[in-house]
Short mmCIF file of C-alpha atoms in Angstrom, two decimals:
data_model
loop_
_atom_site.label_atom_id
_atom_site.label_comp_id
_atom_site.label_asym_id
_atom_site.label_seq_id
_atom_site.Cartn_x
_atom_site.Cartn_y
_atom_site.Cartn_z
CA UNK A 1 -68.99 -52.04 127.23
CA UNK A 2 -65.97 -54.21 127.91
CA UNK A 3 -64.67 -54.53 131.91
CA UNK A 4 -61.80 -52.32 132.93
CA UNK A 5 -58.55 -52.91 131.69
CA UNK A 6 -55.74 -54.51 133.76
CA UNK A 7 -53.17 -52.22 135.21
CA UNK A 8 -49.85 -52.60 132.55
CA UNK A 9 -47.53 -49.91 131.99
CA UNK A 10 -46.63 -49.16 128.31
CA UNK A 11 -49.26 -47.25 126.55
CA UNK A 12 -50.29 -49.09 123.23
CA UNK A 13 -49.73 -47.21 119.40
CA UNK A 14 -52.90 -46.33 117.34
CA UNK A 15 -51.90 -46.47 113.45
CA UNK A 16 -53.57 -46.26 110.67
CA UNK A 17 -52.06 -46.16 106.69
CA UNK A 18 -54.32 -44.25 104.57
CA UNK A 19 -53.41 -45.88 101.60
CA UNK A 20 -54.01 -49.72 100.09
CA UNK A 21 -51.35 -51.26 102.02
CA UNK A 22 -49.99 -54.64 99.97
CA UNK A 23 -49.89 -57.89 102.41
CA UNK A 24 -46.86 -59.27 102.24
CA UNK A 25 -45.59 -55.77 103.63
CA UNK A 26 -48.71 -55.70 105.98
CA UNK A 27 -47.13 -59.52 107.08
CA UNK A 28 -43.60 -58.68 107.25
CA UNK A 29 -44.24 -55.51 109.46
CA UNK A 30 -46.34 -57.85 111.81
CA UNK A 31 -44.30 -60.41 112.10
CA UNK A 32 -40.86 -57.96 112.72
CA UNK A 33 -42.80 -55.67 115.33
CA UNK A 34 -44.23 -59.13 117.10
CA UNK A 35 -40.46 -60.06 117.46
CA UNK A 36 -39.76 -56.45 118.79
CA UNK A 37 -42.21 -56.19 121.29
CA UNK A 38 -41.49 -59.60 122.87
CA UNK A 39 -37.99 -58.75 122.85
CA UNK A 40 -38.94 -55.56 124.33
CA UNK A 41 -37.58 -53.30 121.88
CA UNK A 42 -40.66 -51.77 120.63
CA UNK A 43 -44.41 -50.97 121.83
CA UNK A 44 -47.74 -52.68 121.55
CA UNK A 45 -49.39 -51.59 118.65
CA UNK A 46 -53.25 -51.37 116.93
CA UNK A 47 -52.56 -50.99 113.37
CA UNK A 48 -55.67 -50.22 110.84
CA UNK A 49 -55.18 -50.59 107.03
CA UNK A 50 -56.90 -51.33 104.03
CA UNK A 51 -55.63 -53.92 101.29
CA UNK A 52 -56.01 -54.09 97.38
CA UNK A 53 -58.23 -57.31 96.58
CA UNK A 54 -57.28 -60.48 97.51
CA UNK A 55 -57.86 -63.48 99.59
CA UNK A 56 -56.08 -64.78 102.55
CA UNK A 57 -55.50 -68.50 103.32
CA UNK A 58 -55.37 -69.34 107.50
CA UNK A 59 -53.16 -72.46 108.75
CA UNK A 60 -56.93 -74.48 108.42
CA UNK A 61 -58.09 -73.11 105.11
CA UNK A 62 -59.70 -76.01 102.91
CA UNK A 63 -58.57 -76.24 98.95
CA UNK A 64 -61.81 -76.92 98.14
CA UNK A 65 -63.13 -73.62 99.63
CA UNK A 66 -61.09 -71.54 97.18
CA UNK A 67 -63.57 -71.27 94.28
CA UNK A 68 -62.22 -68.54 92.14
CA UNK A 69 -58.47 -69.12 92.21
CA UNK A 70 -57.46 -67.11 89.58
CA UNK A 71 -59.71 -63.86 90.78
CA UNK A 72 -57.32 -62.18 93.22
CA UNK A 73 -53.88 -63.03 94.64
CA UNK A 74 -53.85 -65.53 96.99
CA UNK A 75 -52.12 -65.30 99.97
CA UNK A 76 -51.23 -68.20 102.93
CA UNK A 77 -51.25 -65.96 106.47
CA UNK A 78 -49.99 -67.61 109.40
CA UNK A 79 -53.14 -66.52 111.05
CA UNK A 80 -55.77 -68.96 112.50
CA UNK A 81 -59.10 -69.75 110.46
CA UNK A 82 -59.75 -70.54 106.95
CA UNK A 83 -60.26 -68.28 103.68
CA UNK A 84 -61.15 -64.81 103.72
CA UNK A 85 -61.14 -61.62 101.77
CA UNK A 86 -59.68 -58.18 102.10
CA UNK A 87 -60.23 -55.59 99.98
CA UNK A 88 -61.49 -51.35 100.19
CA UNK A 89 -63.71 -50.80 101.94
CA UNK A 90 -63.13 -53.70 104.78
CA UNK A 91 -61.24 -52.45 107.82
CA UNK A 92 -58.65 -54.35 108.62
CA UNK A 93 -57.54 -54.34 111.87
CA UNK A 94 -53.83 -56.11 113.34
CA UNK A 95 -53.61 -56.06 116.89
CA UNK A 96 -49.98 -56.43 118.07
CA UNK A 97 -50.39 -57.05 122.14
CA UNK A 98 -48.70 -58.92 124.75
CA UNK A 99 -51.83 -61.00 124.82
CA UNK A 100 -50.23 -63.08 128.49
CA UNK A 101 -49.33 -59.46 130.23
CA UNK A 102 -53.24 -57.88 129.63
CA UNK A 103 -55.43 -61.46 129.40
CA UNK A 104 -53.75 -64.17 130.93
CA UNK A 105 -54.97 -66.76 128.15
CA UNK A 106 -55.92 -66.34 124.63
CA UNK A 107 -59.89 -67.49 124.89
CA UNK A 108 -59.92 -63.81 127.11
CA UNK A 109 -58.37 -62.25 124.31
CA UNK A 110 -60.11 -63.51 121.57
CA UNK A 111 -63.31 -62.71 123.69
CA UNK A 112 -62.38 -59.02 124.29
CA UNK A 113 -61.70 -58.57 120.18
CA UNK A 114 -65.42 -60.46 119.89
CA UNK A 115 -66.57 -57.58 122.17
CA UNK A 116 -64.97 -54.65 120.75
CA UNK A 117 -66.29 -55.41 117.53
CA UNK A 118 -69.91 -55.84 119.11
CA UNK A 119 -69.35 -52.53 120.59
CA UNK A 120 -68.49 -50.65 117.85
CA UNK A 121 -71.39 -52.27 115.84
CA UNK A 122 -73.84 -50.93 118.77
CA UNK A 123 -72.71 -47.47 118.24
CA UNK A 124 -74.17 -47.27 114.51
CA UNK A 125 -77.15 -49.02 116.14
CA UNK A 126 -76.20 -52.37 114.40
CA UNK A 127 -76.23 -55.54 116.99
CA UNK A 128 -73.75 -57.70 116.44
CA UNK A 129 -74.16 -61.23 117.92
CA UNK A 130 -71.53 -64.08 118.74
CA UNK A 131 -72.31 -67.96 117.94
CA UNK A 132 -70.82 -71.06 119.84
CA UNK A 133 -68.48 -72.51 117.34
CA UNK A 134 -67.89 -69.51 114.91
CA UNK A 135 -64.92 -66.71 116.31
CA UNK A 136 -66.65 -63.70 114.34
CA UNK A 137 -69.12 -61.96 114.39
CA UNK A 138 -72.70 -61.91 113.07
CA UNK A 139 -75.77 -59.99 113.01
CA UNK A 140 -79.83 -60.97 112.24
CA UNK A 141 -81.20 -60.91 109.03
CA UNK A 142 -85.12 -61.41 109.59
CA UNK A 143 -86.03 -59.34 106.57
CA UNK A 144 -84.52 -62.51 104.66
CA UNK A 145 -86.33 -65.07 106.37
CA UNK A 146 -86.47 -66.59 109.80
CA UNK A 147 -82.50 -67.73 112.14
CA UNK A 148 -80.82 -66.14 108.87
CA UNK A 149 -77.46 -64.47 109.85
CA UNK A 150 -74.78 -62.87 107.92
CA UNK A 151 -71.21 -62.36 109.02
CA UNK A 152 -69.74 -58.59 109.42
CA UNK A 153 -66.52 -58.76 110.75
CA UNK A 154 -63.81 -61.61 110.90
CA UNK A 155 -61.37 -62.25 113.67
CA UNK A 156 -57.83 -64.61 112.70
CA UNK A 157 -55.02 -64.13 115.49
CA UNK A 158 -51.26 -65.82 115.61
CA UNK A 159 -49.48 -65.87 118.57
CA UNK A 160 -45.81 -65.84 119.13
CA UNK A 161 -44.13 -65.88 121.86
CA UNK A 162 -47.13 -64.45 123.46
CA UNK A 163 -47.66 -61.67 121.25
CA UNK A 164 -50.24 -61.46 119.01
CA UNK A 165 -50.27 -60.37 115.57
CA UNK A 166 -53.07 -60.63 112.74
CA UNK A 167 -56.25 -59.85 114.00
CA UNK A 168 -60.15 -58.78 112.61
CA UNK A 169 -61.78 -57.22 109.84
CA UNK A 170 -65.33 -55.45 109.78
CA UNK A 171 -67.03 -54.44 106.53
CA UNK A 172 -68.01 -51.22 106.00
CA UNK A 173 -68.54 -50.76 102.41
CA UNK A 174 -66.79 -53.64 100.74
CA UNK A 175 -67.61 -55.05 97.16
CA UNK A 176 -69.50 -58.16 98.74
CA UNK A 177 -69.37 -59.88 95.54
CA UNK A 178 -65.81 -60.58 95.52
CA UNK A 179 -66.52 -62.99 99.28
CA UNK A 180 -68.43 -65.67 96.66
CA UNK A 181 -64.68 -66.53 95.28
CA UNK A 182 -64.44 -68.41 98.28
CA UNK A 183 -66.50 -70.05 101.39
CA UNK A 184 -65.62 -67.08 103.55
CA UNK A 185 -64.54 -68.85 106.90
CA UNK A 186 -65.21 -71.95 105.68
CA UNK A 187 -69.15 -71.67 106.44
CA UNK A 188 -71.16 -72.57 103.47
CA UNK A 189 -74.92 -71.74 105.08
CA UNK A 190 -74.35 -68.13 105.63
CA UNK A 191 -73.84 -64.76 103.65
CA UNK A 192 -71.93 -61.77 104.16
CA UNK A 193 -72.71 -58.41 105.33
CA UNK A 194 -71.56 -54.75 105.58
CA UNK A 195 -72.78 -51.31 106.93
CA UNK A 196 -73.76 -50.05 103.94
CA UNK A 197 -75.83 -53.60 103.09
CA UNK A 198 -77.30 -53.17 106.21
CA UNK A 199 -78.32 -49.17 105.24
CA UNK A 200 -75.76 -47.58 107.18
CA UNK A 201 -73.90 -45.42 105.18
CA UNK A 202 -70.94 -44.34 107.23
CA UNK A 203 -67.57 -43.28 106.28
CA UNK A 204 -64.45 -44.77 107.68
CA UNK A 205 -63.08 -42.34 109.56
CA UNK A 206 -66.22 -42.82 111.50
CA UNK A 207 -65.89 -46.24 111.79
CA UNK A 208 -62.39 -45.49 113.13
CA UNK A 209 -63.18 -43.69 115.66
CA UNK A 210 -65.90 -46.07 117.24
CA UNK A 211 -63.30 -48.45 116.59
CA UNK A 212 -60.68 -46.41 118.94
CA UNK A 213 -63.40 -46.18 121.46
CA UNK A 214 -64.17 -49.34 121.63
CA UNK A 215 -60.54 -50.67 122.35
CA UNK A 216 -59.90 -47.94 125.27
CA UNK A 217 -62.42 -49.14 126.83
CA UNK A 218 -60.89 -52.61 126.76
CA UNK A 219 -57.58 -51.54 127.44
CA UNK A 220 -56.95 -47.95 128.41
CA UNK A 221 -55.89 -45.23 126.10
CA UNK A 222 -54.36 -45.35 122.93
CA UNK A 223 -51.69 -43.06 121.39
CA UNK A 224 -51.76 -42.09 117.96
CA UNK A 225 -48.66 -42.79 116.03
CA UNK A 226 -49.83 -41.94 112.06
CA UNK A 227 -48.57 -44.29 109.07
CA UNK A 228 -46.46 -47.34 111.00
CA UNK A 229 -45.08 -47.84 107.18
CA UNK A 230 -44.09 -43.95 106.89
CA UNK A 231 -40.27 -43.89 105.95
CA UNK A 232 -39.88 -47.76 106.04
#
């Protein structure tokens, strides 16, 4: 598991909206509670959603890697990285931190998301591996021949004013199909995976809750605040 977290004194808000939440609310929330919590009007927060269909563009997305344009809405995300896909079934996960206050820099936060994710794969028995060069996260496919490696879980982060918003995605039980409308991260040479293409059917509420695990152990506990978008 992840090191102990540094001492910091607000407790960080655990979310989640159980229904398809649409991005450009997902994005405006984000980008107003960012503001709040550098401004110090409002709390950390680890928000977990699901979207309708669609595909996301990052600030280094390539036109030519958008190969079914007229498929799903398209959306440009202020995020780092290329093209990617959300959709049911993916949990998405936006991690609103003071990333200066609990990492110092934002290779030690981008690490600690890397592990979480590995950590929560490990506790469906799933090993999740990290590449030099590629910020996600992948795991072995020898079954489909030998160094073949599909990509579970996605991490994008934006940074203002030292908090971060955006953040990573792991498939659960996703439509795969809908990834070949684009070059998911901009990598050509490898495929996609889930839990459930890997045999593990598990729900997500389960996935959740490894999830929530896996952060508190990066960063102390976690308070659960229900829907952020209830009564907005």
């Amino acid at each position: 598991m992840t090191s102990s977290p540094q001492p910091y004194g607000a407790t960080i808000g655990w979310g989640i909206s159980d229904s398809l939440v649409d991005y450009d609310a997902a994005l405006a929330f984000m980008t107003a509670r960012a503001e709040a919590i550098a401004n110090g009007t409002a709390g950390e927060l680890i928000w977990l959603v699901e979207h309708p269909p669609l595909y996301t563009a990052g600030t280094s997305a390539k036109a030519g890697d958008l190969l079914a344009r007229d498929r799903f809405p398209v959306y440009v995300a202020s995020r780092g990285g290329q093209y990617t896909y959300h959709g049911p079934g993916q949990r998405v996960v936006y991690v609103m931190l003071d990333v200066r206050r609990r990492f110092g820099d934002v290779r030690k936060f981008v690490c600690a998301l890397e592990r979480i994710v590995i950590d929560t794969l490990a506790a469906f028995n799933i090993k999740g591996e990290i590449r030099d060069g590629r910020v996600r996260v992948w795991v072995a496919r020898p079954e489909k021949g030998e160094a073949i490696e599909d990509k579970i879980s996605a991490i994008g982060i934006r940074l203002r004013r030292w908090v971060s918003f955006h953040g990573l995605s792991i498939n659960v039980d996703p439509e795969l199909e809908h990834f070949s409308g684009i070059v998911p991260c901009g990598i050509a040479d490898h495929g996609v995976t889930s839990f459930e293409d890997l045999g593990q059917l598990v729900s997500m509420a389960e996935v959740d809750m490894a999830l929530r695990l896996s952060f508190e152990a990066a960063l102390g506990p976690l308070v659960a605040v229900g829907d952020p978008l209830a009564g907005s």
